[in-house]
């Protein structure tokens, strides 16, 4: 393992050096820092040109200037990073890089995780329901979303997801026929996801239609959209339902110990709702991480106490249930900040933002600012998720179909294993091997900056920093962008190699 890491690190370092050198030289040829001075009518034009040549060392060949830039970057190893400066704004590139990287990570992480979870889940279900109405519908939607231009999606989201929804919140009313149509559509979708005979699918259709209609009538009839909250009962029921679903997937509902531990952890999330309100008063990001670990630990402890023939499965199921329970508590507390946020002068009754990553001049508590971050994330996240979701759906469906036809899957069925064990432990895990290549590299690609999405929604991330550097003929911001993205791409490829060994024991990284 050590030899493998050493060889990869050495070769990656060489690749990064060559790539940054070539790009530095090419960018230096492509840009002209003296462009606006050449057309200037100032009486001291020649003096200004000479001053800038001296400032940027333009009289020095670009390969030599590259090594000067590289020496500044090498200072990061001793805590003295120098990525150069943006001379047009007199800012250090390191300051611009940190702020841009934080904004992009904030946007990309949420979008990538959501697209990955939803895309893989839908792709697997589509493969298991091959040649059904659900499969054909998902294939059509995937190709449709994949072919949509991102700028068009972003503009439509601003028009209907922000402007239209903000107008709707002024009078949130929907007629009964519309609710019934939406409920029937939801019923059709849910019954298509379940296998079985006509009777079972009819039961699923009827139950999901009634539940969806009931939820919509309650939300619109009680004004929930203007004063949203979950409450302890909904949190307990939702967390318990998530625990049941996780048990069904990971352990099987016949594993009563795992089921009981997950249910107990879900109920725990609802029980602690009231004392958590006091703990949420002076909350912070650091405490959020602490409580995530606490709720996971509570779930793991519950799984260990309930035990069973395989304690590890019970601990994993209830641990994930605890994580979901805290997530629901956190969302509920953010919802309680809706009224002061909605009525603040900075928001003025239009909470879904169309520009920027935060509202300027907004005052309020930690929870108000959290809610503000979420409202600004909604539209760009949806824009990125829709396109990435389509790709993940297609990849996961194709991979799952290929795996389901393998000999070891037929052997597992012939041994009498349950369908859940065959799918989850044999087929699904092996279907993730091709995705282990795509996901890290895709994350690195999106981290390079969702340039169009950032421009349309006014997010100043990595893509904006790169384009601004080119527009202003500044080489240092462009090189900082290239360095970070190159390093992330190398790390992503390395993580993909490690994931191969985790998913497939036959693969060894030191082979």
PDB file of N, CA and C in Angstrom, residues 280-336:
ATOM      1  N   UNK A 280     -30.839  24.244  21.020  1.00  0.00           N
ATOM      2  CA  UNK A 280     -30.713  24.928  19.735  1.00  0.00           C
ATOM      3  C   UNK A 280     -30.571  26.445  19.883  1.00  0.00           C
ATOM      4  N   UNK A 281     -30.775  26.987  21.086  1.00  0.00           N
ATOM      5  CA  UNK A 281     -30.794  28.446  21.272  1.00  0.00           C
ATOM      6  C   UNK A 281     -29.454  29.057  20.866  1.00  0.00           C
ATOM      7  N   UNK A 282     -28.359  28.556  21.378  1.00  0.00           N
ATOM      8  CA  UNK A 282     -27.028  29.081  21.063  1.00  0.00           C
ATOM      9  C   UNK A 282     -26.250  28.060  20.237  1.00  0.00           C
ATOM     10  N   UNK A 283     -26.809  27.747  19.083  1.00  0.00           N
ATOM     11  CA  UNK A 283     -26.229  26.695  18.251  1.00  0.00           C
ATOM     12  C   UNK A 283     -25.176  27.277  17.316  1.00  0.00           C
ATOM     13  N   UNK A 284     -24.344  26.387  16.766  1.00  0.00           N
ATOM     14  CA  UNK A 284     -23.294  26.794  15.826  1.00  0.00           C
ATOM     15  C   UNK A 284     -22.976  25.621  14.909  1.00  0.00           C
ATOM     16  N   UNK A 285     -22.140  25.871  13.906  1.00  0.00           N
ATOM     17  CA  UNK A 285     -21.758  24.808  12.972  1.00  0.00           C
ATOM     18  C   UNK A 285     -20.980  23.703  13.680  1.00  0.00           C
ATOM     19  N   UNK A 286     -20.131  24.076  14.642  1.00  0.00           N
ATOM     20  CA  UNK A 286     -19.360  23.070  15.372  1.00  0.00           C
ATOM     21  C   UNK A 286     -20.277  22.166  16.185  1.00  0.00           C
ATOM     22  N   UNK A 287     -21.287  22.751  16.829  1.00  0.00           N
ATOM     23  CA  UNK A 287     -22.235  21.948  17.602  1.00  0.00           C
ATOM     24  C   UNK A 287     -23.057  21.040  16.693  1.00  0.00           C
ATOM     25  N   UNK A 288     -23.301  21.483  15.472  1.00  0.00           N
ATOM     26  CA  UNK A 288     -24.025  20.632  14.522  1.00  0.00           C
ATOM     27  C   UNK A 288     -23.266  19.328  14.294  1.00  0.00           C
ATOM     28  N   UNK A 289     -21.961  19.425  14.073  1.00  0.00           N
ATOM     29  CA  UNK A 289     -21.153  18.221  13.883  1.00  0.00           C
ATOM     30  C   UNK A 289     -21.153  17.350  15.138  1.00  0.00           C
ATOM     31  N   UNK A 290     -21.078  17.988  16.299  1.00  0.00           N
ATOM     32  CA  UNK A 290     -21.077  17.235  17.556  1.00  0.00           C
ATOM     33  C   UNK A 290     -22.371  16.442  17.715  1.00  0.00           C
ATOM     34  N   UNK A 291     -23.512  17.087  17.467  1.00  0.00           N
ATOM     35  CA  UNK A 291     -24.797  16.416  17.648  1.00  0.00           C
ATOM     36  C   UNK A 291     -25.035  15.354  16.580  1.00  0.00           C
ATOM     37  N   UNK A 292     -24.489  15.534  15.396  1.00  0.00           N
ATOM     38  CA  UNK A 292     -24.567  14.463  14.395  1.00  0.00           C
ATOM     39  C   UNK A 292     -23.895  13.202  14.929  1.00  0.00           C
ATOM     40  N   UNK A 293     -22.709  13.374  15.484  1.00  0.00           N
ATOM     41  CA  UNK A 293     -21.986  12.229  16.044  1.00  0.00           C
ATOM     42  C   UNK A 293     -22.733  11.636  17.245  1.00  0.00           C
ATOM     43  N   UNK A 294     -23.354  12.497  18.061  1.00  0.00           N
ATOM     44  CA  UNK A 294     -24.096  12.012  19.232  1.00  0.00           C
ATOM     45  C   UNK A 294     -25.285  11.161  18.800  1.00  0.00           C
ATOM     46  N   UNK A 295     -26.058  11.620  17.816  1.00  0.00           N
ATOM     47  CA  UNK A 295     -27.238  10.866  17.384  1.00  0.00           C
ATOM     48  C   UNK A 295     -26.839   9.571  16.690  1.00  0.00           C
ATOM     49  N   UNK A 296     -25.750   9.596  15.938  1.00  0.00           N
ATOM     50  CA  UNK A 296     -25.268   8.344  15.343  1.00  0.00           C
ATOM     51  C   UNK A 296     -24.838   7.372  16.442  1.00  0.00           C
ATOM     52  N   UNK A 297     -24.152   7.905  17.464  1.00  0.00           N
ATOM     53  CA  UNK A 297     -23.711   7.056  18.571  1.00  0.00           C
ATOM     54  C   UNK A 297     -24.894   6.460  19.324  1.00  0.00           C
ATOM     55  N   UNK A 298     -25.958   7.260  19.511  1.00  0.00           N
ATOM     56  CA  UNK A 298     -27.161   6.743  20.174  1.00  0.00           C
ATOM     57  C   UNK A 298     -27.769   5.607  19.357  1.00  0.00           C
ATOM     58  N   UNK A 299     -27.826   5.776  18.050  1.00  0.00           N
ATOM     59  CA  UNK A 299     -28.354   4.716  17.192  1.00  0.00           C
ATOM     60  C   UNK A 299     -27.501   3.462  17.234  1.00  0.00           C
ATOM     61  N   UNK A 300     -26.188   3.641  17.188  1.00  0.00           N
ATOM     62  CA  UNK A 300     -25.280   2.489  17.265  1.00  0.00           C
ATOM     63  C   UNK A 300     -25.431   1.764  18.594  1.00  0.00           C
ATOM     64  N   UNK A 301     -25.568   2.539  19.672  1.00  0.00           N
ATOM     65  CA  UNK A 301     -25.761   1.938  20.990  1.00  0.00           C
ATOM     66  C   UNK A 301     -27.060   1.145  21.047  1.00  0.00           C
ATOM     67  N   UNK A 302     -28.131   1.706  20.459  1.00  0.00           N
ATOM     68  CA  UNK A 302     -29.404   0.985  20.431  1.00  0.00           C
ATOM     69  C   UNK A 302     -29.270  -0.322  19.665  1.00  0.00           C
ATOM     70  N   UNK A 303     -28.561  -0.291  18.543  1.00  0.00           N
ATOM     71  CA  UNK A 303     -28.345  -1.519  17.784  1.00  0.00           C
ATOM     72  C   UNK A 303     -27.552  -2.551  18.560  1.00  0.00           C
ATOM     73  N   UNK A 304     -26.561  -2.088  19.331  1.00  0.00           N
ATOM     74  CA  UNK A 304     -25.768  -3.005  20.128  1.00  0.00           C
ATOM     75  C   UNK A 304     -26.588  -3.615  21.262  1.00  0.00           C
ATOM     76  N   UNK A 305     -27.446  -2.784  21.888  1.00  0.00           N
ATOM     77  CA  UNK A 305     -28.253  -3.279  23.004  1.00  0.00           C
ATOM     78  C   UNK A 305     -29.296  -4.288  22.540  1.00  0.00           C
ATOM     79  N   UNK A 306     -29.933  -4.023  21.395  1.00  0.00           N
ATOM     80  CA  UNK A 306     -30.932  -4.969  20.883  1.00  0.00           C
ATOM     81  C   UNK A 306     -30.252  -6.240  20.367  1.00  0.00           C
ATOM     82  N   UNK A 307     -29.018  -6.074  19.898  1.00  0.00           N
ATOM     83  CA  UNK A 307     -28.224  -7.248  19.527  1.00  0.00           C
ATOM     84  C   UNK A 307     -28.797  -8.014  18.358  1.00  0.00           C
ATOM     85  N   UNK A 308     -28.986  -9.303  18.543  1.00  0.00           N
ATOM     86  CA  UNK A 308     -29.415 -10.166  17.453  1.00  0.00           C
ATOM     87  C   UNK A 308     -28.263 -11.028  16.986  1.00  0.00           C
ATOM     88  N   UNK A 309     -28.515 -11.857  15.988  1.00  0.00           N
ATOM     89  CA  UNK A 309     -27.480 -12.776  15.531  1.00  0.00           C
ATOM     90  C   UNK A 309     -26.362 -12.036  14.789  1.00  0.00           C
ATOM     91  N   UNK A 310     -26.638 -10.815  14.352  1.00  0.00           N
ATOM     92  CA  UNK A 310     -25.603 -10.005  13.701  1.00  0.00           C
ATOM     93  C   UNK A 310     -25.740  -8.575  14.207  1.00  0.00           C
ATOM     94  N   UNK A 311     -25.012  -8.265  15.292  1.00  0.00           N
ATOM     95  CA  UNK A 311     -25.123  -6.948  15.910  1.00  0.00           C
ATOM     96  C   UNK A 311     -24.697  -5.835  14.949  1.00  0.00           C
ATOM     97  N   UNK A 312     -23.752  -6.122  14.081  1.00  0.00           N
ATOM     98  CA  UNK A 312     -23.234  -5.079  13.198  1.00  0.00           C
ATOM     99  C   UNK A 312     -24.309  -4.519  12.285  1.00  0.00           C
ATOM    100  N   UNK A 313     -25.188  -5.388  11.784  1.00  0.00           N
ATOM    101  CA  UNK A 313     -26.260  -4.910  10.921  1.00  0.00           C
ATOM    102  C   UNK A 313     -27.215  -4.019  11.703  1.00  0.00           C
ATOM    103  N   UNK A 314     -27.580  -4.443  12.907  1.00  0.00           N
ATOM    104  CA  UNK A 314     -28.473  -3.630  13.743  1.00  0.00           C
ATOM    105  C   UNK A 314     -27.843  -2.287  14.055  1.00  0.00           C
ATOM    106  N   UNK A 315     -26.553  -2.274  14.336  1.00  0.00           N
ATOM    107  CA  UNK A 315     -25.869  -1.027  14.661  1.00  0.00           C
ATOM    108  C   UNK A 315     -25.804  -0.099  13.452  1.00  0.00           C
ATOM    109  N   UNK A 316     -25.569  -0.651  12.262  1.00  0.00           N
ATOM    110  CA  UNK A 316     -25.523   0.188  11.062  1.00  0.00           C
ATOM    111  C   UNK A 316     -26.886   0.786  10.760  1.00  0.00           C
ATOM    112  N   UNK A 317     -27.931  -0.039  10.840  1.00  0.00           N
ATOM    113  CA  UNK A 317     -29.278   0.435  10.531  1.00  0.00           C
ATOM    114  C   UNK A 317     -29.719   1.520  11.503  1.00  0.00           C
ATOM    115  N   UNK A 318     -29.570   1.277  12.786  1.00  0.00           N
ATOM    116  CA  UNK A 318     -30.023   2.256  13.771  1.00  0.00           C
ATOM    117  C   UNK A 318     -29.119   3.487  13.789  1.00  0.00           C
ATOM    118  N   UNK A 319     -27.840   3.334  13.467  1.00  0.00           N
ATOM    119  CA  UNK A 319     -26.955   4.490  13.361  1.00  0.00           C
ATOM    120  C   UNK A 319     -27.381   5.432  12.255  1.00  0.00           C
ATOM    121  N   UNK A 320     -27.716   4.883  11.081  1.00  0.00           N
ATOM    122  CA  UNK A 320     -28.218   5.709   9.979  1.00  0.00           C
ATOM    123  C   UNK A 320     -29.566   6.331  10.333  1.00  0.00           C
ATOM    124  N   UNK A 321     -30.399   5.590  11.052  1.00  0.00           N
ATOM    125  CA  UNK A 321     -31.684   6.140  11.489  1.00  0.00           C
ATOM    126  C   UNK A 321     -31.469   7.325  12.428  1.00  0.00           C
ATOM    127  N   UNK A 322     -30.480   7.219  13.322  1.00  0.00           N
ATOM    128  CA  UNK A 322     -30.159   8.341  14.199  1.00  0.00           C
ATOM    129  C   UNK A 322     -29.710   9.558  13.428  1.00  0.00           C
ATOM    130  N   UNK A 323     -28.918   9.359  12.370  1.00  0.00           N
ATOM    131  CA  UNK A 323     -28.489  10.474  11.523  1.00  0.00           C
ATOM    132  C   UNK A 323     -29.688  11.147  10.867  1.00  0.00           C
ATOM    133  N   UNK A 324     -30.614  10.344  10.347  1.00  0.00           N
ATOM    134  CA  UNK A 324     -31.820  10.901   9.735  1.00  0.00           C
ATOM    135  C   UNK A 324     -32.660  11.639  10.773  1.00  0.00           C
ATOM    136  N   UNK A 325     -32.747  11.087  11.989  1.00  0.00           N
ATOM    137  CA  UNK A 325     -33.515  11.735  13.047  1.00  0.00           C
ATOM    138  C   UNK A 325     -32.976  13.104  13.382  1.00  0.00           C
ATOM    139  N   UNK A 326     -31.654  13.243  13.503  1.00  0.00           N
ATOM    140  CA  UNK A 326     -31.098  14.567  13.773  1.00  0.00           C
ATOM    141  C   UNK A 326     -31.328  15.504  12.592  1.00  0.00           C
ATOM    142  N   UNK A 327     -31.221  14.967  11.365  1.00  0.00           N
ATOM    143  CA  UNK A 327     -31.496  15.807  10.200  1.00  0.00           C
ATOM    144  C   UNK A 327     -32.898  16.379  10.230  1.00  0.00           C
ATOM    145  N   UNK A 328     -33.877  15.566  10.645  1.00  0.00           N
ATOM    146  CA  UNK A 328     -35.250  16.043  10.751  1.00  0.00           C
ATOM    147  C   UNK A 328     -35.388  17.096  11.848  1.00  0.00           C
ATOM    148  N   UNK A 329     -34.720  16.901  12.970  1.00  0.00           N
ATOM    149  CA  UNK A 329     -34.745  17.897  14.042  1.00  0.00           C
ATOM    150  C   UNK A 329     -34.125  19.211  13.574  1.00  0.00           C
ATOM    151  N   UNK A 330     -33.040  19.130  12.836  1.00  0.00           N
ATOM    152  CA  UNK A 330     -32.369  20.324  12.331  1.00  0.00           C
ATOM    153  C   UNK A 330     -33.275  21.064  11.346  1.00  0.00           C
ATOM    154  N   UNK A 331     -33.887  20.314  10.427  1.00  0.00           N
ATOM    155  CA  UNK A 331     -34.789  20.936   9.450  1.00  0.00           C
ATOM    156  C   UNK A 331     -35.971  21.591  10.141  1.00  0.00           C
ATOM    157  N   UNK A 332     -36.511  20.919  11.166  1.00  0.00           N
ATOM    158  CA  UNK A 332     -37.638  21.484  11.909  1.00  0.00           C
ATOM    159  C   UNK A 332     -37.256  22.808  12.559  1.00  0.00           C
ATOM    160  N   UNK A 333     -36.045  22.874  13.132  1.00  0.00           N
ATOM    161  CA  UNK A 333     -35.633  24.119  13.777  1.00  0.00           C
ATOM    162  C   UNK A 333     -35.406  25.222  12.759  1.00  0.00           C
ATOM    163  N   UNK A 334     -34.889  24.880  11.593  1.00  0.00           N
ATOM    164  CA  UNK A 334     -34.736  25.880  10.532  1.00  0.00           C
ATOM    165  C   UNK A 334     -36.103  26.393  10.095  1.00  0.00           C
ATOM    166  N   UNK A 335     -37.091  25.493  10.007  1.00  0.00           N
ATOM    167  CA  UNK A 335     -38.445  25.904   9.617  1.00  0.00           C
ATOM    168  C   UNK A 335     -39.039  26.910  10.594  1.00  0.00           C
ATOM    169  N   UNK A 336     -38.707  26.782  11.873  1.00  0.00           N
ATOM    170  CA  UNK A 336     -39.259  27.695  12.872  1.00  0.00           C
ATOM    171  C   UNK A 336     -38.758  29.127  12.681  1.00  0.00           C
TER     172      UNK A 336
END
